[in-house]
Amino acid sequence: MKGLIAWFAGNSVAANLLMGLIVIAGLFTLPTIKQEIFPEFSLDIIAITVVYRGAAPEEVEEGVCLRIEEAVQDLEGIKHITSNASEGVGSVSVELEIGYDSGELLDDIKARVDAIETFPIETEKPVITELRNRRAVIDVVIWGDVEEEALKAIGQRVRDDINAIPGITQVDLVSARPYEIAIEISETDLRRYGLTFEEVAGAIRRSSLDLPGGSIRAREGEILLRATGQAYEGDEFASIVLRTRPDGTRLMLGDVANVVDGFAETDESARFSGKPAVGVRVFRVGNQAALDVAEKAKAYVDEAQADMPAGVTITHWNDQSRILRGRLDLMTRSARNGYLLVLGVLALFLRFRLAFWVSLGIPISFLGAIWLMPTLDVSINLISLFAFIVVLGIVVDDAIIIGENIFKHQERDGASVATSARAAGEVALPVVFGILTTVAAFYPLLNVVGTTGKVMRVIPMIVIATLLFSMIESLLILPAHLAHKSERRLPVLSRISDVWRRFQGTFSNGLTNFIEHRYSPFLYRAIKWRYTTIGIAVATLVLTIGLVSGGWIRFQFFPRVESDFVAASLTLT
């Protein structure tokens, strides 16, 4: 260790190359790091959804949910199975064992479910997906006093426009009722025309569908045949022939039933500023930057207002990227203020040149951690930025210890490579162990399992990487920068330096007076009455444990904090 420190102290070129590598690599890596509001992770849940139209919850449970449960329950890696049967749809959620390969279990479940041959004929193909946390970036709201059909059409157009913007690939239409064509038939009308419900349903099923008709080889090539008869509008359904009479007249569906081309009846509606509204939700996927996605969506909103019909307004809402932007600003301010604070405090007692190189350890350590973020599969998000803010207060401690020891030796022996290497080597061991103890404190977070572990793992990764680069900077780079004393100084700088030294003397004398007359006597008494000192420390520890165990100090893993939004829930009885 001391030999390596001495070699770097005597080879300033190598030290500068190492520093340049860290700085340049960090700066080049920074623009390529994925930006997101919250880290992406799998929820360790596989969802199986089967649509069974027109079926009651009891039928869905017996015909869908129970058969899926029986098919997958003996698969390895399953922790818990939860089923939910509702009208027309059944869903089964499979929770994975901690640490089990979700991809392997997903393939096994697909194979088992696809092999089920006893589903009711009316069921649709099962949809099997692994749940992941999709993170919305921003919402776009279209609102105004217009018909619901027109409002939804505008929302669909806005969704398609935003989805076509380069850099945005996932946009959903939300808060809009789905289209639905309702065919209402009374029992009286069925009797009047001598029809049954099954006959009507069969006629609709046979007439409203697209069928492949094979292919015909022609001189120009192969021609694919396809019969297109799928009905999409109410008028098309109303014109479906139910029966042809002997006289050639036809009985149409519209003669028997009331065909309503509208929206599904749901218990949900959306209003914005007191008027009907639909929403368009913009997501960040892959390596897209949340801030970039939000800016593009807001730019579109500003331009699209001019194209909105009269009485319709478009605006952006629920901008989640502002949280990320605020955390970025907080980290930037904290890093800047921390750098200036360290620089200013050290400059009060040490040489300004030494204070500059010591405080420079903050950006170098941060850039080193940024360099490793893609390798560690860590993005710029609220959790990683929080980790940077946490480590900001401890990242430069090792550099301060080494810098102060070098300053003390140089005051006594003069500035030289040997002095710098010897001073750094004296405190290298305690500095290394000091960093390792901090690393050990954060390391257990890497072993937290489950969803919480996937979120919290970012903190120790950032903290440990930053501390290790801080150790490299303080042991290998800092001694080389402090090994030589600059002899060339302008007269103006010399006068400023003399004034600053006198200013430093005031603080230095005050600190020395405090140490000699306050701290040293107190330390002497604490050592003299060591058993009393240890007893007070143990009593304080026991008291603290008692306060926590007794509930006087409450513990919350995720404390409740005030939100920027107010939600109201009304129940009608």
Coordinates of C-alpha atoms in Angstrom, one line a residue:
M1 CA 0.0 0.0 0.0
K2 CA 2.7 2.5 1.0
G3 CA 4.8 1.6 -2.0
L4 CA 1.8 2.2 -4.4
I5 CA 1.1 5.6 -2.7
A6 CA 4.8 6.6 -3.0
W7 CA 4.9 5.6 -6.6
F8 CA 1.9 7.7 -7.5
A9 CA 3.1 10.6 -5.4
G10 CA 6.4 10.6 -7.4
N11 CA 4.7 10.2 -10.8
S12 CA 2.4 13.1 -11.1
V13 CA 1.7 12.2 -14.8
A14 CA 0.3 8.8 -13.8
A15 CA -1.8 10.5 -11.1
N16 CA -3.1 13.1 -13.5
L17 CA -3.9 10.4 -16.1
L18 CA -5.9 8.4 -13.5
M19 CA -7.8 11.5 -12.6
G20 CA -8.4 12.4 -16.2
L21 CA -9.6 8.9 -17.0
I22 CA -12.2 9.1 -14.1
V23 CA -13.4 12.6 -15.0
I24 CA -13.6 12.0 -18.8
A25 CA -15.2 8.6 -18.5
G26 CA -17.8 10.0 -16.0
L27 CA -18.6 13.0 -18.3
F28 CA -19.0 10.8 -21.4
T29 CA -21.1 8.3 -19.5
L30 CA -23.5 10.8 -17.9
P31 CA -25.5 11.6 -21.1
T32 CA -25.9 7.9 -21.9
I33 CA -27.4 7.0 -18.5
K34 CA -31.1 6.2 -18.5
Q35 CA -33.3 8.8 -16.7
E36 CA -36.4 7.6 -15.0
I37 CA -38.6 8.7 -12.1
F38 CA -38.4 5.4 -10.3
P39 CA -36.3 2.3 -11.1
E40 CA -37.8 -0.4 -13.2
F41 CA -38.1 -3.8 -11.7
S42 CA -40.2 -7.0 -12.0
L43 CA -43.0 -7.4 -9.4
D44 CA -42.4 -11.2 -9.3
I45 CA -46.0 -11.7 -10.3
I46 CA -47.3 -13.5 -13.4
A47 CA -50.9 -12.6 -14.4
I48 CA -53.2 -14.9 -16.4
T49 CA -56.4 -13.2 -17.8
V50 CA -59.2 -15.0 -19.6
V51 CA -62.2 -13.3 -21.0
Y52 CA -65.5 -15.3 -20.8
R53 CA -68.1 -12.9 -22.1
G54 CA -71.6 -13.0 -20.6
A55 CA -70.6 -15.4 -17.9
A56 CA -71.5 -14.9 -14.2
P57 CA -68.7 -14.8 -11.6
E58 CA -69.6 -18.4 -10.5
E59 CA -69.3 -19.7 -14.0
V60 CA -66.0 -17.9 -14.5
E61 CA -64.7 -19.4 -11.3
E62 CA -65.6 -22.9 -12.2
G63 CA -64.9 -22.8 -15.9
V64 CA -61.7 -20.7 -15.9
C65 CA -60.0 -19.9 -12.5
L66 CA -60.2 -23.4 -10.9
R67 CA -58.9 -25.1 -14.1
I68 CA -55.9 -22.7 -14.3
E69 CA -55.1 -23.2 -10.6
E70 CA -55.2 -27.0 -11.0
A71 CA -52.9 -26.8 -14.1
V72 CA -50.2 -24.6 -12.5
Q73 CA -50.3 -25.3 -8.8
D74 CA -47.5 -28.0 -8.8
L75 CA -45.0 -25.9 -10.7
E76 CA -41.7 -25.2 -9.0
G77 CA -41.1 -21.6 -8.0
I78 CA -44.7 -20.6 -7.1
K79 CA -45.2 -19.0 -3.7
H80 CA -48.8 -18.1 -3.8
I81 CA -51.8 -18.2 -6.2
T82 CA -54.6 -15.7 -6.1
S83 CA -57.7 -15.9 -8.3
N84 CA -60.4 -13.2 -9.0
A85 CA -63.6 -14.1 -10.8
S86 CA -65.8 -11.3 -12.0
E87 CA -68.5 -10.9 -14.6
G88 CA -67.1 -11.8 -18.0
V89 CA -63.5 -12.2 -17.0
G90 CA -61.3 -14.3 -14.8
S91 CA -57.8 -13.5 -13.6
V92 CA -55.2 -15.6 -11.8
S93 CA -52.1 -14.0 -10.2
V94 CA -49.1 -16.2 -9.5
E95 CA -46.5 -14.9 -7.0
L96 CA -43.0 -16.2 -7.5
E97 CA -40.7 -17.5 -4.8
I98 CA -37.9 -14.9 -4.0
G99 CA -35.0 -15.3 -6.3
Y100 CA -36.7 -17.7 -8.8
D101 CA -36.2 -17.1 -12.5
S102 CA -39.4 -15.4 -13.6
G103 CA -38.7 -16.1 -17.3
E104 CA -38.4 -19.8 -16.8
L105 CA -41.6 -19.9 -14.7
L106 CA -43.4 -17.8 -17.3
D107 CA -42.6 -20.3 -20.0
D108 CA -43.8 -23.2 -17.8
I109 CA -47.1 -21.5 -17.0
K110 CA -47.7 -20.7 -20.7
A111 CA -47.1 -24.3 -21.6
R112 CA -49.5 -25.5 -18.9
V113 CA -52.3 -23.0 -19.6
D114 CA -52.1 -23.6 -23.4
A115 CA -52.5 -27.3 -22.8
I116 CA -55.9 -26.8 -21.0
E117 CA -58.6 -28.2 -23.4
T118 CA -61.6 -27.9 -21.0
F119 CA -62.2 -24.2 -21.1
P120 CA -65.7 -23.2 -22.1
I121 CA -66.1 -22.6 -25.9
E122 CA -67.1 -19.0 -25.3
T123 CA -63.7 -18.1 -23.6
E124 CA -61.1 -16.1 -25.5
K125 CA -57.4 -17.0 -25.7
P126 CA -55.7 -16.6 -22.3
V127 CA -53.3 -13.6 -21.9
I128 CA -50.3 -14.4 -19.8
T129 CA -47.9 -11.6 -18.8
E130 CA -45.2 -10.8 -16.2
L131 CA -46.2 -7.7 -14.3
R132 CA -43.8 -4.9 -14.3
N133 CA -44.1 -1.4 -12.9
R134 CA -44.9 0.9 -15.7
R135 CA -44.1 4.5 -14.9
A136 CA -46.1 7.3 -16.4
V137 CA -44.2 10.5 -17.0
I138 CA -47.0 13.0 -17.8
D139 CA -50.7 13.1 -18.6
V140 CA -52.3 15.2 -21.4
V141 CA -55.9 16.1 -20.7
I142 CA -58.5 17.1 -23.4
W143 CA -61.6 18.7 -21.9
G144 CA -64.6 20.8 -23.0
D145 CA -68.4 21.0 -23.4
V146 CA -68.6 18.7 -26.4
E147 CA -70.2 15.3 -27.1
E148 CA -68.4 12.3 -25.6
E149 CA -67.9 10.7 -29.0
A150 CA -66.2 13.8 -30.4
L151 CA -64.1 14.2 -27.2
K152 CA -62.8 10.6 -27.5
A153 CA -62.0 11.0 -31.2
I154 CA -59.9 14.0 -30.3
G155 CA -58.2 12.0 -27.6
Q156 CA -57.4 9.2 -30.0
R157 CA -55.9 11.7 -32.5
V158 CA -53.8 13.3 -29.7
R159 CA -52.7 9.8 -28.6
D160 CA -51.6 8.9 -32.1
D161 CA -49.8 12.3 -32.6
I162 CA -47.8 12.0 -29.4
N163 CA -47.0 8.4 -30.2
A164 CA -45.5 9.5 -33.5
I165 CA -43.1 11.9 -31.8
P166 CA -39.5 10.6 -32.0
G167 CA -38.4 9.4 -28.6
I168 CA -42.0 8.5 -27.4
T169 CA -43.2 5.0 -27.9
Q170 CA -45.9 4.2 -25.4
V171 CA -49.0 6.3 -25.0
D172 CA -52.4 5.2 -23.6
L173 CA -55.8 6.7 -23.8
V174 CA -57.3 6.8 -20.3
S175 CA -60.5 8.0 -18.6
A176 CA -62.5 7.2 -21.8
R177 CA -65.3 4.7 -21.9
P178 CA -64.8 2.0 -24.5
Y179 CA -67.0 1.9 -27.6
E180 CA -69.8 -0.7 -27.4
I181 CA -72.7 -1.7 -29.7
A182 CA -75.6 -2.9 -27.6
I183 CA -78.3 -5.1 -29.2
E184 CA -81.4 -5.0 -27.1
I185 CA -84.1 -7.6 -27.8
S186 CA -87.3 -8.0 -25.9
E187 CA -89.0 -11.3 -25.4
T188 CA -92.2 -9.9 -26.9
D189 CA -90.5 -9.1 -30.2
L190 CA -88.9 -12.6 -30.3
R191 CA -92.3 -14.2 -29.9
R192 CA -93.9 -11.9 -32.5
Y193 CA -91.4 -13.0 -35.2
G194 CA -91.1 -16.6 -34.0
L195 CA -87.5 -16.3 -33.2
T196 CA -85.3 -17.5 -30.3
F197 CA -82.4 -15.8 -28.7
E198 CA -80.1 -18.5 -29.9
E199 CA -81.2 -17.9 -33.5
V200 CA -80.5 -14.2 -33.3
A201 CA -77.1 -14.8 -31.6
G202 CA -76.2 -17.4 -34.3
A203 CA -77.1 -15.1 -37.1
I204 CA -74.9 -12.3 -35.7
R205 CA -72.1 -14.7 -35.1
R206 CA -72.3 -16.0 -38.7
S207 CA -72.7 -12.7 -40.4
S208 CA -70.2 -10.5 -38.5
L209 CA -66.9 -12.1 -39.1
D210 CA -63.9 -12.1 -41.5
L211 CA -62.9 -15.4 -43.1
P212 CA -59.8 -16.5 -45.0
G213 CA -60.7 -18.0 -48.4
G214 CA -57.4 -19.6 -49.4
S215 CA -55.5 -18.5 -52.4
I216 CA -55.6 -18.7 -56.2
R217 CA -52.6 -19.1 -58.5
A218 CA -52.8 -16.7 -61.4
R219 CA -50.4 -15.6 -64.1
E220 CA -49.6 -12.4 -62.2
G221 CA -48.9 -14.4 -59.0
E222 CA -50.7 -15.8 -56.0
I223 CA -54.0 -14.0 -55.1
L224 CA -55.2 -14.3 -51.5
L225 CA -58.9 -14.6 -50.9
R226 CA -60.6 -13.2 -47.8
A227 CA -64.3 -12.7 -47.0
T228 CA -64.7 -9.5 -45.0
G229 CA -68.0 -9.3 -43.2
Q230 CA -67.1 -8.1 -39.8
A231 CA -69.5 -5.5 -38.6
Y232 CA -68.1 -2.5 -36.8
E233 CA -71.0 0.0 -36.7
G234 CA -74.5 -0.1 -35.4
D235 CA -76.0 0.3 -38.9
E236 CA -74.0 -2.7 -40.1
F237 CA -75.4 -4.8 -37.3
A238 CA -78.9 -3.6 -37.9
S239 CA -78.8 -4.8 -41.6
I240 CA -77.9 -8.4 -40.6
V241 CA -80.4 -10.7 -42.1
L242 CA -82.1 -13.0 -39.6
R243 CA -84.6 -14.7 -41.9
T244 CA -85.6 -14.7 -45.6
R245 CA -89.4 -15.1 -46.1
P246 CA -90.9 -17.2 -49.0
D247 CA -92.0 -14.0 -50.7
G248 CA -88.4 -12.8 -50.8
T249 CA -88.6 -10.2 -48.1
R250 CA -86.0 -10.2 -45.4
L251 CA -86.3 -9.9 -41.6
M252 CA -83.4 -7.7 -40.4
L253 CA -81.9 -7.5 -37.0
G254 CA -82.9 -3.8 -36.9
D255 CA -86.6 -4.9 -37.3
V256 CA -86.4 -7.0 -34.2
A257 CA -83.9 -5.4 -31.9
N258 CA -82.9 -1.9 -30.8
V259 CA -79.3 -1.5 -31.9
V260 CA -77.5 1.2 -29.9
D261 CA -74.1 2.4 -31.2
G262 CA -72.5 4.1 -28.2
F263 CA -70.3 3.5 -25.2
A264 CA -70.2 0.8 -22.6
E265 CA -72.1 1.4 -19.4
T266 CA -69.5 1.8 -16.7
D267 CA -69.4 3.4 -13.2
E268 CA -66.6 5.7 -14.2
S269 CA -66.5 9.2 -15.7
A270 CA -63.8 11.9 -16.0
R271 CA -64.1 15.6 -15.6
F272 CA -61.5 18.3 -15.6
S273 CA -62.2 21.8 -14.4
G274 CA -65.8 20.8 -14.1
K275 CA -66.1 19.7 -17.8
P276 CA -66.1 16.3 -19.5
A277 CA -62.5 15.1 -20.2
V278 CA -60.4 12.3 -21.6
G279 CA -56.7 11.7 -20.8
V280 CA -53.7 10.6 -22.7
R281 CA -51.0 9.0 -20.5
V282 CA -47.4 9.1 -21.7
F283 CA -44.9 6.5 -20.4
R284 CA -41.2 6.2 -20.5
V285 CA -39.9 2.9 -21.7
G286 CA -36.4 1.4 -22.4
N287 CA -33.6 3.9 -22.4
Q288 CA -35.8 6.9 -22.9
A289 CA -35.1 9.9 -20.6
A290 CA -38.1 10.9 -18.5
L291 CA -37.2 14.6 -18.7
D292 CA -36.9 14.4 -22.5
V293 CA -40.3 12.6 -22.8
A294 CA -42.0 15.2 -20.6
E295 CA -40.5 18.1 -22.5
K296 CA -41.6 16.7 -25.9
A297 CA -45.1 16.0 -24.6
K298 CA -45.4 19.6 -23.2
A299 CA -44.1 21.0 -26.5
Y300 CA -46.8 19.1 -28.4
V301 CA -49.5 20.4 -26.0
D302 CA -48.4 24.0 -26.6
E303 CA -48.6 23.6 -30.4
A304 CA -51.8 21.5 -30.4
Q305 CA -54.0 24.0 -28.7
A306 CA -54.3 26.0 -31.9
D307 CA -55.8 22.9 -33.7
M308 CA -58.4 22.1 -31.1
P309 CA -62.1 22.7 -32.0
A310 CA -64.0 25.5 -30.4
G311 CA -64.8 24.8 -26.8
V312 CA -62.1 22.2 -26.4
T313 CA -58.9 22.8 -24.4
I314 CA -55.7 20.6 -24.1
T315 CA -53.3 20.9 -21.2
H316 CA -50.7 18.8 -19.5
W317 CA -51.2 17.5 -15.9
N318 CA -49.6 15.3 -13.3
D319 CA -46.1 15.9 -14.6
Q320 CA -44.0 13.3 -12.7
S321 CA -40.8 14.5 -14.3
R322 CA -40.8 17.6 -12.1
I323 CA -40.1 15.4 -9.1
L324 CA -37.0 14.0 -10.9
R325 CA -36.0 17.5 -12.0
G326 CA -36.4 18.8 -8.5
R327 CA -34.2 16.0 -7.1
L328 CA -31.6 16.7 -9.7
D329 CA -31.6 20.4 -8.8
L330 CA -31.3 19.5 -5.1
M331 CA -28.3 17.2 -5.7
T332 CA -26.6 19.8 -7.9
R333 CA -27.1 22.5 -5.3
S334 CA -26.0 20.2 -2.5
A335 CA -22.9 19.1 -4.4
R336 CA -22.0 22.7 -5.2
N337 CA -22.7 24.0 -1.7
G338 CA -20.8 21.0 -0.2
Y339 CA -17.8 21.7 -2.4
L340 CA -17.8 25.4 -1.5
L341 CA -18.3 24.7 2.2
V342 CA -15.4 22.2 2.3
L343 CA -13.2 24.5 0.3
G344 CA -14.1 27.5 2.5
V345 CA -13.6 25.6 5.8
L346 CA -10.3 24.1 4.8
A347 CA -9.1 27.4 3.5
L348 CA -9.6 28.9 6.9
F349 CA -7.0 26.6 8.4
L350 CA -4.9 25.2 5.6
R351 CA -3.3 26.5 2.4
F352 CA -5.8 27.4 -0.3
R353 CA -4.1 25.2 -2.8
L354 CA -4.4 22.2 -0.4
A355 CA -8.1 23.1 0.3
F356 CA -8.8 23.2 -3.5
W357 CA -7.3 19.7 -4.2
V358 CA -9.0 18.2 -1.2
S359 CA -12.4 19.5 -2.1
L360 CA -11.9 18.4 -5.7
G361 CA -12.4 14.9 -4.4
I362 CA -16.2 15.4 -4.3
P363 CA -16.7 15.8 -8.1
I364 CA -14.1 13.2 -8.9
S365 CA -15.7 10.6 -6.7
F366 CA -19.2 11.4 -8.1
L367 CA -18.0 11.1 -11.7
G368 CA -16.3 7.8 -10.9
A369 CA -19.6 6.4 -9.5
I370 CA -21.4 7.8 -12.6
W371 CA -18.9 6.0 -14.8
L372 CA -20.0 2.6 -13.2
M373 CA -23.7 3.2 -13.2
P374 CA -24.4 1.5 -16.5
T375 CA -22.3 -1.4 -15.5
L376 CA -24.2 -1.7 -12.3
D377 CA -27.5 -1.4 -14.2
V378 CA -28.4 1.7 -12.2
S379 CA -30.3 4.6 -13.8
I380 CA -30.7 8.3 -12.8
N381 CA -33.8 8.2 -10.7
L382 CA -35.2 9.4 -7.3
I383 CA -33.5 6.6 -5.4
S384 CA -30.0 6.9 -7.0
L385 CA -30.1 10.7 -6.6
F386 CA -31.0 10.2 -2.9
A387 CA -28.0 8.0 -2.6
F388 CA -25.7 10.6 -4.0
I389 CA -27.1 13.2 -1.5
V390 CA -26.6 10.7 1.4
V391 CA -22.9 10.0 0.4
L392 CA -22.2 13.7 -0.2
G393 CA -21.7 14.2 3.5
I394 CA -19.1 11.5 4.0
V395 CA -17.3 11.3 0.6
V396 CA -14.5 13.7 1.3
D397 CA -13.6 12.8 4.9
D398 CA -10.7 10.6 3.8
A399 CA -9.2 13.3 1.7
I400 CA -9.5 15.8 4.6
I401 CA -7.6 13.4 6.9
I402 CA -4.8 12.8 4.3
G403 CA -4.6 16.4 3.2
E404 CA -4.4 17.7 6.8
N405 CA -1.6 15.2 7.6
I406 CA 0.3 16.2 4.5
F407 CA 0.0 19.8 5.5
K408 CA 1.3 19.1 9.0
H409 CA 4.4 17.3 7.7
Q410 CA 5.0 19.9 5.1
E411 CA 4.9 22.7 7.7
R412 CA 7.6 20.8 9.6
D413 CA 9.7 19.2 6.9
G414 CA 8.9 21.2 3.8
A415 CA 7.1 20.2 0.6
S416 CA 8.5 17.2 -1.2
V417 CA 7.5 13.9 -2.8
A418 CA 8.9 12.0 0.1
T419 CA 7.1 14.1 2.7
S420 CA 3.7 13.8 0.9
A421 CA 4.1 10.0 0.4
R422 CA 5.2 9.5 4.0
A423 CA 2.3 11.6 5.4
A424 CA -0.3 9.8 3.2
G425 CA 1.2 6.4 4.2
E426 CA 0.9 7.2 7.9
V427 CA -2.9 7.5 7.8
A428 CA -3.6 5.1 4.8
L429 CA -4.6 2.2 7.0
P430 CA -7.1 4.0 9.2
V431 CA -8.5 5.8 6.1
V432 CA -9.0 2.5 4.3
F433 CA -10.6 0.8 7.3
G434 CA -12.8 3.9 7.9
I435 CA -14.1 3.6 4.4
L436 CA -14.6 -0.1 4.7
T437 CA -16.6 0.2 7.9
T438 CA -19.0 2.6 6.0
V439 CA -19.1 0.2 3.1
A440 CA -20.0 -2.6 5.6
A441 CA -22.8 -0.4 7.0
F442 CA -24.5 -0.1 3.6
Y443 CA -23.6 -3.6 2.3
P444 CA -26.6 -5.4 4.0
L445 CA -29.0 -3.4 1.8
L446 CA -27.7 -5.4 -1.1
N447 CA -29.1 -8.6 0.5
V448 CA -32.6 -7.3 1.0
V449 CA -35.0 -9.6 -0.9
G450 CA -38.3 -9.0 -2.6
T451 CA -39.6 -5.8 -4.2
T452 CA -38.2 -3.6 -1.4
G453 CA -34.7 -5.1 -2.1
K454 CA -35.0 -4.3 -5.8
V455 CA -35.7 -0.7 -5.0
M456 CA -33.2 -0.3 -2.1
R457 CA -30.3 -2.0 -3.9
V458 CA -29.5 1.2 -5.7
I459 CA -28.5 3.1 -2.5
P460 CA -25.6 0.8 -1.5
M461 CA -24.4 0.5 -5.1
I462 CA -24.1 4.3 -5.4
V463 CA -22.7 4.8 -1.9
I464 CA -20.1 2.0 -2.2
A465 CA -18.9 3.0 -5.7
T466 CA -18.6 6.7 -4.6
L467 CA -16.6 5.8 -1.5
L468 CA -14.2 3.5 -3.3
F469 CA -13.5 6.2 -5.9
S470 CA -13.0 8.7 -3.0
M471 CA -10.5 6.3 -1.5
I472 CA -8.6 6.0 -4.8
E473 CA -8.6 9.8 -5.2
S474 CA -7.4 10.5 -1.7
L475 CA -4.6 7.8 -1.6
L476 CA -3.3 7.9 -5.2
I477 CA -4.2 11.2 -6.7
L478 CA -4.2 13.7 -3.9
P479 CA -0.6 13.1 -2.6
A480 CA 0.8 13.7 -6.1
H481 CA -1.0 17.1 -6.3
L482 CA 0.2 18.1 -2.8
A483 CA 3.8 16.9 -3.2
H484 CA 5.1 20.0 -4.8
K485 CA 4.9 23.6 -3.6
S486 CA 4.6 26.3 -6.3
E487 CA 7.4 28.8 -6.1
R488 CA 6.2 31.0 -8.9
R489 CA 3.8 33.6 -7.5
L490 CA 2.9 37.1 -8.7
P491 CA 3.5 40.0 -6.3
V492 CA -0.2 40.7 -6.1
L493 CA -0.9 37.0 -5.2
S494 CA 1.8 37.2 -2.6
R495 CA 0.2 40.2 -0.9
I496 CA -3.2 38.5 -1.0
S497 CA -1.6 35.4 0.4
D498 CA -0.1 37.3 3.3
V499 CA -3.4 39.0 4.1
W500 CA -5.1 35.6 4.0
R501 CA -2.5 34.0 6.3
R502 CA -3.1 36.7 8.9
F503 CA -6.9 36.1 8.5
Q504 CA -6.2 32.3 8.9
G505 CA -4.2 33.0 12.1
T506 CA -7.3 34.5 13.8
F507 CA -9.3 31.3 13.2
S508 CA -6.3 29.0 13.9
N509 CA -5.6 30.7 17.3
G510 CA -9.3 30.5 18.2
L511 CA -9.4 26.8 17.4
T512 CA -6.2 26.1 19.3
N513 CA -7.5 28.0 22.3
F514 CA -10.7 25.9 22.3
I515 CA -8.7 22.7 22.0
E516 CA -6.3 23.6 24.8
H517 CA -8.7 25.2 27.3
R518 CA -12.0 23.4 26.6
Y519 CA -11.6 20.1 24.7
S520 CA -8.4 18.8 26.3
P521 CA -9.5 19.2 29.9
F522 CA -12.8 17.6 29.1
L523 CA -11.1 14.7 27.3
Y524 CA -8.6 14.3 30.3
R525 CA -11.5 14.0 32.7
A526 CA -13.4 11.5 30.5
I527 CA -10.3 9.3 30.3
K528 CA -9.6 9.6 34.0
W529 CA -13.2 8.6 34.8
R530 CA -13.3 6.0 32.0
Y531 CA -15.8 3.7 33.8
T532 CA -18.2 6.5 34.3
T533 CA -17.8 7.5 30.6
I534 CA -18.5 4.0 29.4
G535 CA -21.4 3.7 31.8
I536 CA -23.0 6.9 30.5
A537 CA -22.6 5.6 26.9
V538 CA -24.1 2.2 27.7
A539 CA -27.0 3.9 29.6
T540 CA -27.7 6.1 26.7
L541 CA -27.8 3.1 24.4
V542 CA -30.1 1.2 26.7
L543 CA -32.4 4.2 27.0
T544 CA -32.5 4.6 23.3
I545 CA -33.4 1.0 22.8
G546 CA -36.1 1.3 25.5
L547 CA -37.6 4.4 23.8
V548 CA -37.9 2.5 20.5
S549 CA -39.2 -0.7 22.0
G550 CA -41.7 1.1 24.2
G551 CA -43.2 3.0 21.3
W552 CA -42.0 6.4 22.4
I553 CA -40.0 6.7 19.2
R554 CA -42.2 5.4 16.4
F555 CA -40.7 3.3 13.5
Q556 CA -41.9 3.5 9.9
F557 CA -40.1 2.0 7.0
F558 CA -41.8 4.3 4.6
P559 CA -43.1 7.4 6.5
R560 CA -46.3 9.1 5.3
V561 CA -45.5 12.5 3.7
E562 CA -47.7 15.1 2.3
S563 CA -48.5 14.8 -1.4
D564 CA -49.0 17.5 -4.0
F565 CA -52.4 16.1 -4.9
V566 CA -55.6 15.9 -2.9
A567 CA -57.8 12.8 -3.5
A568 CA -61.4 12.6 -2.3
S569 CA -63.5 9.4 -2.0
L570 CA -67.3 9.6 -1.7
T571 CA -69.5 6.6 -0.9
L572 CA -73.2 6.8 -1.6
T573 CA -75.5 4.8 0.7

